Amino acid sequence: MSQSMEQALQEAKAVAKNVRKNILVMTNRAKGGHPGGCLSATDILAVLYKCYMKVDPKNPRWSGRDYFFLSKGHAVPAQYAVLIEMGFLDREEMKDFRGVEGRLPAYPSCEITPGIDMASGSLGQGLSVANGTALAAKLNGTDQRAYVMLGDGELHEGQVWEAMMTSAHFKLNNVCAIVDYNKLQLDGSLDEVKTLGDLRAKWDSFGWHTVEIDGHDFEQIYKAFAEAIAYKDGPTVIIAHTIKGKGVSFMEDEVGWHAAAPSDEQLEIALKELS
Amino acid sequence: MMIAPREAYGKALVELGKENKDIVVLDADVAKASMTVLFKEVFPDRFFDLGIAESDIIGTGSGFAVAGKIPFVNAYANFLLGNGWEQIRISVCYAHKNVKIIGHNIGASSGKDGPTHLPLEDIALTRAFPGMTVIEPVDGIEIIKAVKALAQHVGPAYMRVGRLPIPVVTKEEDEFIIGKANILRQGSDVTIIACGVMVSKALAAAEALSREGISAEVINMHTIKPLDKEAILKSVKKTGAVVTAEEHSVIGGLGGAVAEFLSCANPVPMQIVGSQDRFGVCGSYEEIHQVLGLTAEKIEEAVKEVLSRNSWR
């Protein structure tokens, strides 16, 4: 491991730790939200923002920025928490999560939240949007990249497969999709509700470069994004095997934590575990 | 003179493409029907065919808008709005992205392709989106101005474009401003508010009515949303009766928009001419209009009906 990578990953780990805590604080205060799918996505988001995303917190709409789209919009507390760490948002704003005031609605809104480029909350739409920004970057001759995170249950949506064909057809090597493959959804396990079968083979056959990793291993995450950037022949998907509720003992792999807020007692226990 | 709206639209896109390098055009495998093929021939690098994937094309258009482009997204109206409705709702309207959604082959203009291909609900569908602008240019001259106005306008917009030639009722020098209705014929007994091809039929009806001593004012309501309430109120306060006409269902379209406004602001006897609660049929453009009751005669009948209510009162 190179020294620079090691240092970058230490920083990303510190970010992830704070993000996890803030996800729990936000959902506890709001008495609602989706902590399970936030915690599974946290490590990936921390590495992506800390090590790769070209963005400017002082100028969120900087025209040269990289794009990130959280297609699984219910995990937006994780993105808010990352944006706090990156300096886009103020820590104090967490009190407004899911509230009538403030800039942190339950699902992403690009109109009011700095650092967020697209609304989501209706699943399946993010990859199409990422493709549009990637095509625009190609047209402009810039090296901007478009990242999109999809839930695994979200892959049931047909639009995702339409968009997968679009990315491959236009050889969008500036598109990188991440599947947060935590294997649980609202109604139960993915395999119970509707199995994805051989997910890697599906992406492969759609013309994508496929990288499969442990989505909580920082070195693997770091290398996967590097591989996506290096791959020039088309789009790359990172299939990240993750654990829903990762980092909080009583939430891990529990389907009930898809959409439920921790109580004050549970928050206290969780924060202790994470400190 | 007759011009097919889609022909004028295709040419207008080419003109616009020359003036503004941020214009990009997306199509869903109907470029030869939508006539975006004209743009493709001149600007191949700014034309994107996404295949038969209407949900995807809306999202991709929205992505272009995120990156500062002005996308014109094209497909047959019923497929684009039917498959892309939720994408338009979230990725375009809620996100407030500058995407121009162009619905083709509107109303009965797909003719013999029949019911599956005859969108009679698209105004209702698009009018319901918060912040969406909804436009139906009246003819092949106005559509050129509408395309330019859409490119200037910042925000989500939907425009209806017909396939078959329709009469030209405006002149080159006539003004087109989004949200501002044009009065094509002054009158004092009844206001006829129409859009698209039905404006020419409203003018024919007004001419016939004048021979019976009825003076009808005809308004080209090319912008269905936002509605030009001022123009409606001014005319209706003068005439005291209103008839609307559209190549669309009577549910949720131009008539619905006018009724929503007038029933609260200034109720007057009103009739809505349009397709009833039904699908279209296979047939020629004129045959389908006859079956659906989209004729000058129907407008005349409606005018006489609202006027009879006024005299009865």
Coordinates of C-alpha atoms in Angstrom, one line a residue:
Chain A
M1 CA 0.0 0.0 0.0
S2 CA 1.4 3.4 -1.0
Q3 CA 1.8 6.0 1.7
S4 CA -0.6 8.4 0.0
M5 CA -3.3 5.7 -0.3
E6 CA -2.8 4.7 3.3
Q7 CA -3.2 8.3 4.4
A8 CA -6.2 8.9 2.2
L9 CA -7.9 5.8 3.6
Q10 CA -7.2 6.8 7.2
E11 CA -9.0 10.1 6.4
A12 CA -11.9 8.2 4.8
K13 CA -12.2 6.0 7.8
A14 CA -12.4 9.0 10.1
V15 CA -15.1 10.4 7.8
A16 CA -17.0 7.2 7.8
K17 CA -17.0 7.0 11.6
N18 CA -18.5 10.5 11.9
V19 CA -21.0 9.8 9.1
R20 CA -22.3 6.7 10.9
K21 CA -22.8 8.6 14.1
N22 CA -24.6 11.4 12.3
I23 CA -26.9 9.1 10.4
L24 CA -28.0 7.7 13.8
V25 CA -28.3 11.1 15.4
M26 CA -30.4 12.5 12.4
T27 CA -32.8 9.5 12.2
N28 CA -33.2 9.5 16.0
R29 CA -34.0 13.2 16.2
A30 CA -36.4 13.0 13.2
K31 CA -38.0 9.8 14.5
G32 CA -37.7 8.4 11.0
G33 CA -35.5 7.6 8.1
H34 CA -33.7 4.6 6.7
P35 CA -30.6 3.9 8.8
G36 CA -29.9 0.4 7.5
G37 CA -29.3 1.4 3.9
C38 CA -27.4 4.4 5.0
L39 CA -24.9 2.4 7.1
S40 CA -24.3 -0.1 4.3
A41 CA -23.5 2.8 1.9
T42 CA -21.3 4.8 4.3
D43 CA -17.8 3.4 3.6
I44 CA -18.2 3.7 -0.1
L45 CA -19.5 7.2 0.1
A46 CA -16.6 8.2 2.4
V47 CA -13.9 6.9 0.1
L48 CA -15.6 8.3 -3.0
Y49 CA -16.0 11.9 -1.6
K50 CA -12.7 11.9 0.3
C51 CA -10.5 10.4 -2.3
Y52 CA -12.0 10.9 -5.8
M53 CA -14.9 13.4 -6.2
K54 CA -13.7 16.7 -7.8
V55 CA -16.0 19.1 -6.1
D56 CA -15.8 22.5 -4.5
P57 CA -17.8 23.0 -1.2
K58 CA -17.6 26.8 -1.6
N59 CA -19.0 26.6 -5.1
P60 CA -21.3 23.5 -5.2
R61 CA -22.5 24.3 -8.8
W62 CA -18.9 24.7 -10.1
S63 CA -19.3 23.7 -13.8
G64 CA -16.2 21.5 -13.8
R65 CA -17.4 19.3 -10.9
D66 CA -17.7 15.5 -10.9
Y67 CA -21.3 14.4 -10.4
F68 CA -22.7 12.0 -7.8
F69 CA -26.3 10.8 -7.9
L70 CA -27.8 8.9 -5.0
S71 CA -30.4 6.9 -6.9
K72 CA -31.3 5.1 -3.7
G73 CA -32.6 8.4 -2.3
H74 CA -33.7 7.0 1.0
A75 CA -30.0 6.8 2.0
V76 CA -29.6 10.6 1.8
P77 CA -28.8 11.0 5.5
A78 CA -25.5 9.2 4.7
Q79 CA -24.9 11.8 1.9
Y80 CA -25.9 14.7 4.1
A81 CA -23.4 13.4 6.7
V82 CA -20.7 13.1 4.1
L83 CA -21.5 16.6 2.8
I84 CA -21.1 17.9 6.4
E85 CA -17.7 16.3 6.6
M86 CA -16.8 17.8 3.2
G87 CA -17.9 21.3 4.3
F88 CA -21.0 21.7 2.0
L89 CA -23.4 21.7 5.0
D90 CA -23.2 22.9 8.6
R91 CA -23.4 20.3 11.3
E92 CA -26.1 22.3 13.0
E93 CA -28.4 21.7 10.0
M94 CA -28.9 18.0 11.1
K95 CA -31.7 19.1 13.4
D96 CA -33.7 20.0 10.2
F97 CA -33.6 16.5 8.8
R98 CA -37.2 15.6 7.6
G99 CA -38.4 18.9 9.0
V100 CA -40.6 21.5 7.4
E101 CA -37.8 24.0 7.7
G102 CA -34.2 23.8 6.6
R103 CA -32.3 22.2 3.8
L104 CA -32.3 18.4 4.6
P105 CA -35.6 16.8 3.4
A106 CA -36.2 13.1 3.8
Y107 CA -35.2 12.5 0.2
P108 CA -32.8 14.4 -1.9
S109 CA -33.8 17.8 -3.3
C110 CA -31.4 19.5 -5.6
E111 CA -33.2 22.8 -5.3
I112 CA -32.4 23.5 -1.7
T113 CA -29.4 21.4 -0.7
P114 CA -25.9 22.4 -1.7
G115 CA -23.9 19.5 -3.1
I116 CA -26.9 17.6 -4.3
D117 CA -27.4 17.6 -8.1
M118 CA -30.6 15.7 -8.6
A119 CA -33.8 14.9 -6.7
S120 CA -34.5 11.3 -6.0
G121 CA -36.9 9.2 -3.9
S122 CA -38.6 7.4 -6.8
L123 CA -36.3 4.5 -7.4
G124 CA -34.6 3.7 -10.7
Q125 CA -33.9 7.1 -12.1
G126 CA -30.3 7.9 -11.2
L127 CA -28.3 6.1 -13.8
S128 CA -30.2 7.8 -16.7
V129 CA -29.4 11.1 -15.1
A130 CA -25.7 10.2 -14.7
N131 CA -25.6 9.2 -18.4
G132 CA -26.9 12.6 -19.4
T133 CA -24.2 14.4 -17.4
A134 CA -21.6 12.0 -18.8
L135 CA -22.7 12.6 -22.4
A136 CA -22.6 16.3 -21.8
A137 CA -19.0 16.0 -20.4
K138 CA -18.0 14.1 -23.6
L139 CA -19.6 16.7 -25.7
N140 CA -17.8 19.5 -23.9
G141 CA -14.5 17.5 -24.0
T142 CA -14.0 17.6 -20.2
D143 CA -12.8 14.8 -18.0
Q144 CA -15.7 15.1 -15.6
R145 CA -17.0 11.8 -14.2
A146 CA -20.5 10.8 -13.1
Y147 CA -21.0 8.4 -10.2
V148 CA -24.3 6.9 -9.3
M149 CA -25.2 4.7 -6.3
L150 CA -28.0 2.2 -6.7
G151 CA -29.7 0.0 -4.2
D152 CA -29.9 -3.7 -4.9
G153 CA -33.7 -3.8 -4.5
E154 CA -33.8 -0.8 -6.8
L155 CA -32.5 -3.0 -9.6
H156 CA -36.0 -4.4 -9.9
E157 CA -36.9 -1.1 -11.6
G158 CA -36.9 -1.5 -15.4
Q159 CA -35.5 2.0 -16.1
V160 CA -32.2 0.9 -14.6
W161 CA -31.8 -1.7 -17.4
E162 CA -32.8 0.8 -20.1
A163 CA -30.1 3.1 -18.7
M164 CA -27.5 0.3 -18.5
M165 CA -27.9 -0.2 -22.2
T166 CA -27.5 3.5 -22.8
S167 CA -24.2 3.7 -20.8
A168 CA -22.8 0.7 -22.7
H169 CA -24.0 1.8 -26.1
F170 CA -22.3 5.2 -25.8
K171 CA -19.2 3.6 -24.2
L172 CA -19.5 6.0 -21.2
N173 CA -16.2 5.3 -19.5
N174 CA -16.8 8.4 -17.4
V175 CA -19.8 6.7 -15.7
C176 CA -19.3 4.6 -12.6
A177 CA -22.2 2.9 -11.0
I178 CA -22.1 1.4 -7.5
V179 CA -24.5 -1.2 -6.4
D180 CA -25.0 -1.2 -2.6
Y181 CA -25.6 -5.0 -2.5
N182 CA -26.8 -5.4 1.1
K183 CA -29.3 -8.1 0.1
L184 CA -32.2 -6.8 2.1
Q185 CA -35.2 -4.6 1.1
L186 CA -38.4 -3.3 2.7
D187 CA -40.4 -6.5 2.5
G188 CA -37.6 -8.9 3.3
S189 CA -34.5 -10.4 1.8
L190 CA -33.9 -9.7 -1.8
D191 CA -34.0 -13.4 -2.6
E192 CA -37.4 -13.8 -1.0
V193 CA -38.9 -10.8 -2.7
K194 CA -37.4 -11.1 -6.1
T195 CA -33.9 -12.5 -6.7
L196 CA -31.4 -10.7 -8.8
G197 CA -29.9 -14.1 -9.9
D198 CA -26.3 -13.8 -11.1
L199 CA -26.0 -10.1 -10.8
R200 CA -22.4 -9.9 -12.1
A201 CA -23.3 -11.9 -15.2
K202 CA -26.2 -9.5 -15.8
W203 CA -24.0 -6.4 -15.8
D204 CA -21.3 -8.2 -17.8
S205 CA -23.7 -9.2 -20.4
F206 CA -25.0 -5.6 -20.7
G207 CA -21.5 -4.5 -21.7
W208 CA -20.2 -3.1 -18.4
H209 CA -16.8 -3.6 -16.8
T210 CA -17.6 -5.3 -13.5
V211 CA -15.7 -5.1 -10.3
E212 CA -16.9 -7.0 -7.3
I213 CA -15.7 -6.0 -3.8
D214 CA -16.4 -6.0 -0.1
G215 CA -18.1 -2.7 0.3
H216 CA -16.7 -2.3 3.8
D217 CA -13.0 -3.0 3.0
F218 CA -11.5 0.5 2.4
E219 CA -8.6 -0.7 0.4
Q220 CA -10.9 -2.7 -2.0
I221 CA -13.2 0.3 -2.3
Y222 CA -10.3 2.6 -3.1
K223 CA -8.8 0.3 -5.7
A224 CA -12.2 -0.3 -7.3
F225 CA -12.7 3.4 -8.0
A226 CA -9.1 3.6 -9.3
E227 CA -9.9 0.7 -11.6
A228 CA -13.1 2.4 -12.9
I229 CA -11.1 5.5 -13.7
A230 CA -8.4 3.5 -15.5
Y231 CA -10.9 1.5 -17.5
K232 CA -11.4 3.3 -20.9
D233 CA -13.5 1.0 -23.0
G234 CA -16.9 1.7 -21.3
P235 CA -18.8 2.1 -18.1
T236 CA -17.8 0.4 -14.8
V237 CA -20.0 -1.0 -12.1
I238 CA -18.8 -1.7 -8.6
I239 CA -20.9 -4.4 -7.1
A240 CA -20.2 -3.8 -3.5
H241 CA -21.2 -6.6 -1.1
T242 CA -22.3 -4.8 2.0
I243 CA -24.1 -5.3 5.3
K244 CA -27.3 -3.4 6.0
G245 CA -26.9 -1.6 9.3
K246 CA -23.1 -2.0 9.2
G247 CA -21.3 -0.8 12.3
V248 CA -24.2 -1.1 14.8
S249 CA -24.5 -4.6 16.3
F250 CA -28.2 -4.7 16.7
M251 CA -28.9 -3.2 13.2
E252 CA -26.6 -5.4 11.1
D253 CA -28.4 -7.6 8.7
E254 CA -31.8 -6.9 10.3
V255 CA -34.5 -6.2 7.7
G256 CA -36.4 -4.2 10.4
W257 CA -33.9 -1.4 10.2
H258 CA -34.6 -0.6 6.6
A259 CA -37.0 2.1 7.7
A260 CA -37.0 2.7 11.5
A261 CA -35.4 5.3 13.8
P262 CA -33.3 4.4 16.8
S263 CA -34.8 5.3 20.2
D264 CA -32.8 7.4 22.6
E265 CA -31.5 4.3 24.4
Q266 CA -30.6 2.6 21.1
L267 CA -28.8 5.7 20.0
E268 CA -26.7 5.8 23.1
I269 CA -25.7 2.1 22.7
A270 CA -25.0 2.7 19.0
L271 CA -22.8 5.8 19.6
K272 CA -20.8 3.9 22.2
E273 CA -20.2 1.1 19.8
L274 CA -19.0 3.5 17.1
S275 CA -16.7 5.6 19.3
Chain B
M1 CA -52.0 26.9 -46.6
M2 CA -51.4 23.7 -44.7
I3 CA -48.2 22.8 -42.8
A4 CA -47.4 19.7 -40.8
P5 CA -46.3 20.9 -37.4
R6 CA -43.6 18.2 -37.2
E7 CA -42.0 19.5 -40.4
A8 CA -41.8 23.0 -39.1
Y9 CA -40.6 21.7 -35.8
G10 CA -37.7 19.8 -37.4
K11 CA -36.6 22.9 -39.3
A12 CA -36.9 25.1 -36.2
L13 CA -34.6 22.8 -34.3
V14 CA -32.0 23.2 -37.0
E15 CA -32.2 27.0 -36.8
L16 CA -32.0 26.9 -33.1
G17 CA -29.0 24.5 -33.2
K18 CA -27.2 27.1 -35.3
E19 CA -27.9 29.9 -32.9
N20 CA -27.3 28.0 -29.6
K21 CA -24.6 25.4 -29.2
D22 CA -26.1 24.2 -25.9
I23 CA -29.1 22.7 -27.6
V24 CA -29.1 18.9 -27.6
V25 CA -31.8 16.7 -29.1
L26 CA -32.8 13.3 -27.8
D27 CA -35.1 10.9 -29.5
A28 CA -36.5 7.5 -28.8
D29 CA -36.3 5.8 -32.1
V30 CA -38.8 8.0 -33.8
A31 CA -36.5 10.6 -35.3
K32 CA -37.9 10.1 -38.8
A33 CA -41.4 10.6 -37.5
S34 CA -40.6 13.5 -35.1
M35 CA -38.4 15.0 -37.8
T36 CA -35.6 15.5 -35.4
V37 CA -33.7 13.6 -38.1
L38 CA -33.2 17.1 -39.7
F39 CA -31.3 18.2 -36.6
K40 CA -29.3 14.9 -36.6
E41 CA -28.2 15.5 -40.2
V42 CA -26.7 18.9 -39.4
F43 CA -25.5 18.3 -35.8
P44 CA -24.8 14.6 -35.5
D45 CA -22.7 15.2 -32.3
R46 CA -25.5 16.9 -30.5
F47 CA -28.2 14.3 -31.4
F48 CA -28.7 11.2 -29.2
D49 CA -31.0 8.3 -30.1
L50 CA -31.6 6.4 -26.9
G51 CA -33.7 3.7 -28.5
I52 CA -37.2 2.6 -27.4
A53 CA -36.7 3.7 -23.8
E54 CA -39.0 6.6 -22.8
S55 CA -38.3 6.5 -19.1
D56 CA -34.5 6.5 -19.7
I57 CA -34.7 9.3 -22.2
I58 CA -36.4 11.7 -19.8
G59 CA -33.7 11.0 -17.1
T60 CA -30.9 11.4 -19.6
G61 CA -32.4 14.7 -20.7
S62 CA -32.4 15.8 -17.1
G63 CA -28.8 14.8 -16.8
F64 CA -27.9 17.0 -19.8
A65 CA -29.8 19.9 -18.0
V66 CA -27.8 19.3 -14.8
A67 CA -24.7 19.8 -16.9
G68 CA -26.0 23.1 -18.4
K69 CA -27.3 21.9 -21.7
I70 CA -30.8 22.6 -23.1
P71 CA -32.2 19.2 -24.0
F72 CA -35.2 18.7 -26.4
V73 CA -36.5 15.3 -25.6
N74 CA -38.7 13.7 -28.2
A75 CA -41.0 10.7 -28.6
Y76 CA -44.7 9.9 -29.3
A77 CA -46.6 11.8 -26.7
N78 CA -48.5 8.9 -25.2
F79 CA -45.4 6.7 -24.9
L80 CA -43.2 9.5 -23.6
L81 CA -45.7 10.7 -21.0
G82 CA -47.0 7.2 -20.1
N83 CA -43.7 5.6 -19.6
G84 CA -41.8 8.7 -18.5
W85 CA -44.4 10.3 -16.2
E86 CA -42.7 9.5 -12.9
Q87 CA -39.3 10.5 -14.4
I88 CA -40.8 13.8 -15.5
R89 CA -42.3 14.3 -12.1
I90 CA -39.1 13.8 -10.1
S91 CA -36.1 14.2 -12.3
V92 CA -37.5 17.1 -14.3
C93 CA -40.3 19.0 -12.4
Y94 CA -39.4 18.4 -8.8
A95 CA -35.7 18.9 -9.6
H96 CA -36.7 21.9 -11.7
K97 CA -34.5 21.1 -14.6
N98 CA -34.5 22.9 -17.9
V99 CA -35.8 20.1 -20.0
K100 CA -38.1 20.5 -23.0
I101 CA -40.4 17.6 -23.4
I102 CA -41.8 17.3 -26.9
G103 CA -44.8 15.0 -27.4
H104 CA -45.3 14.0 -31.0
N105 CA -48.2 12.6 -33.0
I106 CA -50.7 14.3 -30.7
G107 CA -54.5 14.1 -30.8
A108 CA -55.8 12.2 -33.8
S109 CA -52.7 13.0 -36.0
S110 CA -51.5 9.4 -36.1
G111 CA -54.7 8.7 -38.1
K112 CA -55.0 5.0 -39.1
D113 CA -52.6 3.8 -36.5
G114 CA -55.6 4.0 -34.2
P115 CA -56.4 4.2 -30.5
T116 CA -53.0 3.1 -29.1
H117 CA -51.3 5.9 -31.0
L118 CA -53.8 8.7 -30.4
P119 CA -52.8 10.7 -27.3
L120 CA -56.0 12.5 -26.0
E121 CA -54.8 12.7 -22.4
D122 CA -51.4 14.4 -22.6
I123 CA -52.5 17.9 -21.7
A124 CA -54.2 16.5 -18.5
L125 CA -51.1 14.5 -17.6
T126 CA -48.6 17.4 -18.1
R127 CA -50.8 20.2 -16.7
A128 CA -50.9 18.4 -13.3
F129 CA -47.1 18.7 -12.8
P130 CA -46.2 21.6 -10.5
G131 CA -44.2 24.2 -12.4
M132 CA -44.7 22.6 -15.9
T133 CA -45.3 24.9 -18.8
V134 CA -47.7 23.4 -21.4
I135 CA -47.8 24.6 -25.0
E136 CA -49.6 23.7 -28.2
P137 CA -48.6 25.9 -31.1
V138 CA -51.5 26.7 -33.4
D139 CA -49.8 26.1 -36.7
G140 CA -46.5 25.6 -38.6
I141 CA -45.6 29.2 -38.4
E142 CA -46.2 29.6 -34.7
I143 CA -44.3 26.4 -33.8
I144 CA -41.1 28.0 -35.1
K145 CA -41.5 30.9 -32.6
A146 CA -42.5 28.5 -29.9
V147 CA -39.3 26.4 -30.3
K148 CA -37.2 29.6 -29.9
A149 CA -39.3 30.8 -27.0
L150 CA -38.9 27.4 -25.3
A151 CA -35.1 27.6 -25.6
Q152 CA -35.2 31.0 -23.9
H153 CA -37.6 29.9 -21.2
V154 CA -35.8 28.4 -18.2
G155 CA -37.6 25.5 -16.6
P156 CA -39.6 22.4 -17.5
A157 CA -41.9 22.6 -20.5
Y158 CA -44.1 20.3 -22.6
M159 CA -45.0 21.0 -26.2
R160 CA -47.5 19.1 -28.4
V161 CA -46.5 18.5 -32.0
G162 CA -48.9 17.0 -34.6
R163 CA -48.0 14.7 -37.4
L164 CA -50.3 15.7 -40.2
P165 CA -50.7 19.1 -42.1
I166 CA -53.0 21.6 -40.5
P167 CA -54.2 25.0 -41.6
V168 CA -52.0 28.0 -41.1
V169 CA -53.9 30.7 -39.2
T170 CA -51.1 33.1 -38.1
K171 CA -48.7 35.3 -39.9
E172 CA -44.9 35.6 -39.7
E173 CA -45.2 39.0 -38.0
D174 CA -47.6 37.8 -35.3
E175 CA -46.2 37.8 -31.7
F176 CA -45.7 34.7 -29.7
I177 CA -45.1 35.0 -26.0
I178 CA -45.4 32.0 -23.6
G179 CA -48.4 32.6 -21.4
K180 CA -49.9 35.3 -23.5
A181 CA -53.0 34.4 -25.5
N182 CA -53.6 35.8 -29.0
I183 CA -57.0 37.1 -30.0
L184 CA -57.5 36.1 -33.7
R185 CA -61.1 37.4 -34.1
Q186 CA -62.9 40.0 -32.1
G187 CA -66.5 39.3 -31.1
S188 CA -69.1 40.3 -28.5
D189 CA -71.6 37.5 -28.0
V190 CA -69.4 34.5 -27.0
T191 CA -65.7 33.7 -26.4
I192 CA -64.3 30.6 -28.1
I193 CA -61.0 29.6 -26.6
A194 CA -59.1 26.9 -28.6
C195 CA -55.7 25.4 -29.1
G196 CA -53.9 23.6 -31.9
V197 CA -55.8 22.5 -34.9
M198 CA -59.1 23.4 -33.2
V199 CA -58.3 27.1 -33.6
S200 CA -58.8 26.9 -37.3
K201 CA -62.1 25.1 -36.7
A202 CA -63.1 27.7 -34.2
L203 CA -62.4 30.4 -36.8
A204 CA -64.6 28.5 -39.3
A205 CA -67.3 28.2 -36.7
A206 CA -67.1 31.9 -35.9
E207 CA -67.5 32.7 -39.6
A208 CA -70.6 30.5 -39.9
L209 CA -72.1 32.0 -36.8
S210 CA -71.6 35.5 -38.0
R211 CA -73.9 34.7 -40.9
E212 CA -76.5 34.0 -38.3
G213 CA -75.8 37.2 -36.5
I214 CA -73.8 35.7 -33.7
S215 CA -70.5 37.5 -33.0
A216 CA -67.8 35.2 -31.7
E217 CA -64.4 36.1 -30.3
V218 CA -61.8 33.5 -31.0
I219 CA -58.7 33.2 -28.8
N220 CA -55.7 31.1 -29.6
M221 CA -54.7 29.7 -26.2
H222 CA -51.3 28.3 -27.4
T223 CA -50.1 28.2 -23.8
I224 CA -52.4 26.0 -21.7
K225 CA -50.3 26.4 -18.6
P226 CA -49.7 29.1 -17.3
L227 CA -53.1 30.1 -18.6
D228 CA -53.6 33.7 -19.7
K229 CA -56.3 34.5 -17.1
E230 CA -56.3 38.2 -17.9
A231 CA -57.2 37.6 -21.5
I232 CA -59.9 35.1 -20.6
L233 CA -61.5 37.4 -18.0
K234 CA -61.4 40.4 -20.3
S235 CA -63.1 38.6 -23.1
V236 CA -65.6 36.7 -21.0
K237 CA -66.7 39.9 -19.1
K238 CA -67.5 41.3 -22.5
T239 CA -69.3 38.2 -24.0
G240 CA -70.7 36.4 -20.9
A241 CA -70.3 33.0 -22.4
V242 CA -67.5 30.6 -23.3
V243 CA -66.8 27.6 -25.4
T244 CA -63.5 25.8 -25.5
A245 CA -62.2 23.5 -28.2
E246 CA -59.2 21.1 -28.2
E247 CA -57.9 18.0 -29.9
H248 CA -57.9 16.3 -26.5
S249 CA -60.2 14.7 -24.0
V250 CA -62.7 17.0 -22.3
I251 CA -61.2 15.7 -19.0
G252 CA -58.3 17.7 -17.7
G253 CA -57.3 19.6 -20.9
L254 CA -57.7 23.2 -22.0
G255 CA -61.4 23.2 -21.2
G256 CA -60.7 21.9 -17.7
A257 CA -58.1 24.6 -17.2
V258 CA -60.5 27.3 -18.3
A259 CA -63.3 25.9 -16.2
E260 CA -61.1 25.7 -13.1
F261 CA -60.3 29.3 -13.5
L262 CA -63.7 30.7 -14.5
S263 CA -65.8 28.7 -12.1
C264 CA -64.0 30.4 -9.3
A265 CA -63.3 33.8 -10.8
N266 CA -66.2 34.6 -13.0
P267 CA -68.7 31.8 -13.7
V268 CA -70.5 32.0 -17.1
P269 CA -72.3 29.4 -19.2
M270 CA -69.6 27.1 -20.7
Q271 CA -69.2 24.2 -23.0
I272 CA -66.1 22.1 -23.6
V273 CA -65.6 20.7 -27.1
G274 CA -63.2 17.8 -27.2
S275 CA -63.0 14.0 -27.2
Q276 CA -65.4 12.5 -24.6
D277 CA -64.4 9.8 -22.1
R278 CA -63.2 7.4 -24.8
F279 CA -60.4 6.2 -27.0
G280 CA -59.9 7.2 -30.6
V281 CA -60.5 4.9 -33.6
C282 CA -58.6 4.0 -36.8
G283 CA -59.3 6.4 -39.6
S284 CA -58.1 9.4 -41.6
Y285 CA -57.4 12.5 -39.6
E286 CA -60.8 14.0 -40.6
E287 CA -62.7 10.8 -40.1
I288 CA -61.4 10.5 -36.5
H289 CA -62.3 14.2 -35.9
Q290 CA -65.8 13.4 -37.0
V291 CA -66.1 10.4 -34.8
L292 CA -64.7 12.2 -31.8
G293 CA -66.7 15.4 -32.4
L294 CA -63.8 17.6 -33.1
T295 CA -65.5 19.7 -35.8
A296 CA -66.5 23.3 -36.5
E297 CA -70.1 22.2 -36.4
K298 CA -69.7 20.9 -32.8
I299 CA -68.3 24.2 -31.9
E300 CA -71.3 26.0 -33.5
E301 CA -73.7 23.8 -31.6
A302 CA -71.9 24.4 -28.3
V303 CA -72.0 28.2 -28.9
K304 CA -75.7 28.1 -29.5
E305 CA -76.2 26.0 -26.4
V306 CA -74.4 28.4 -24.1
L307 CA -76.1 31.3 -25.7
S308 CA -79.5 29.7 -25.1
R309 CA -78.7 29.4 -21.5
N310 CA -77.9 33.1 -21.3
S311 CA -81.1 34.1 -23.0
W312 CA -83.1 31.8 -20.8
R313 CA -81.6 33.5 -17.7

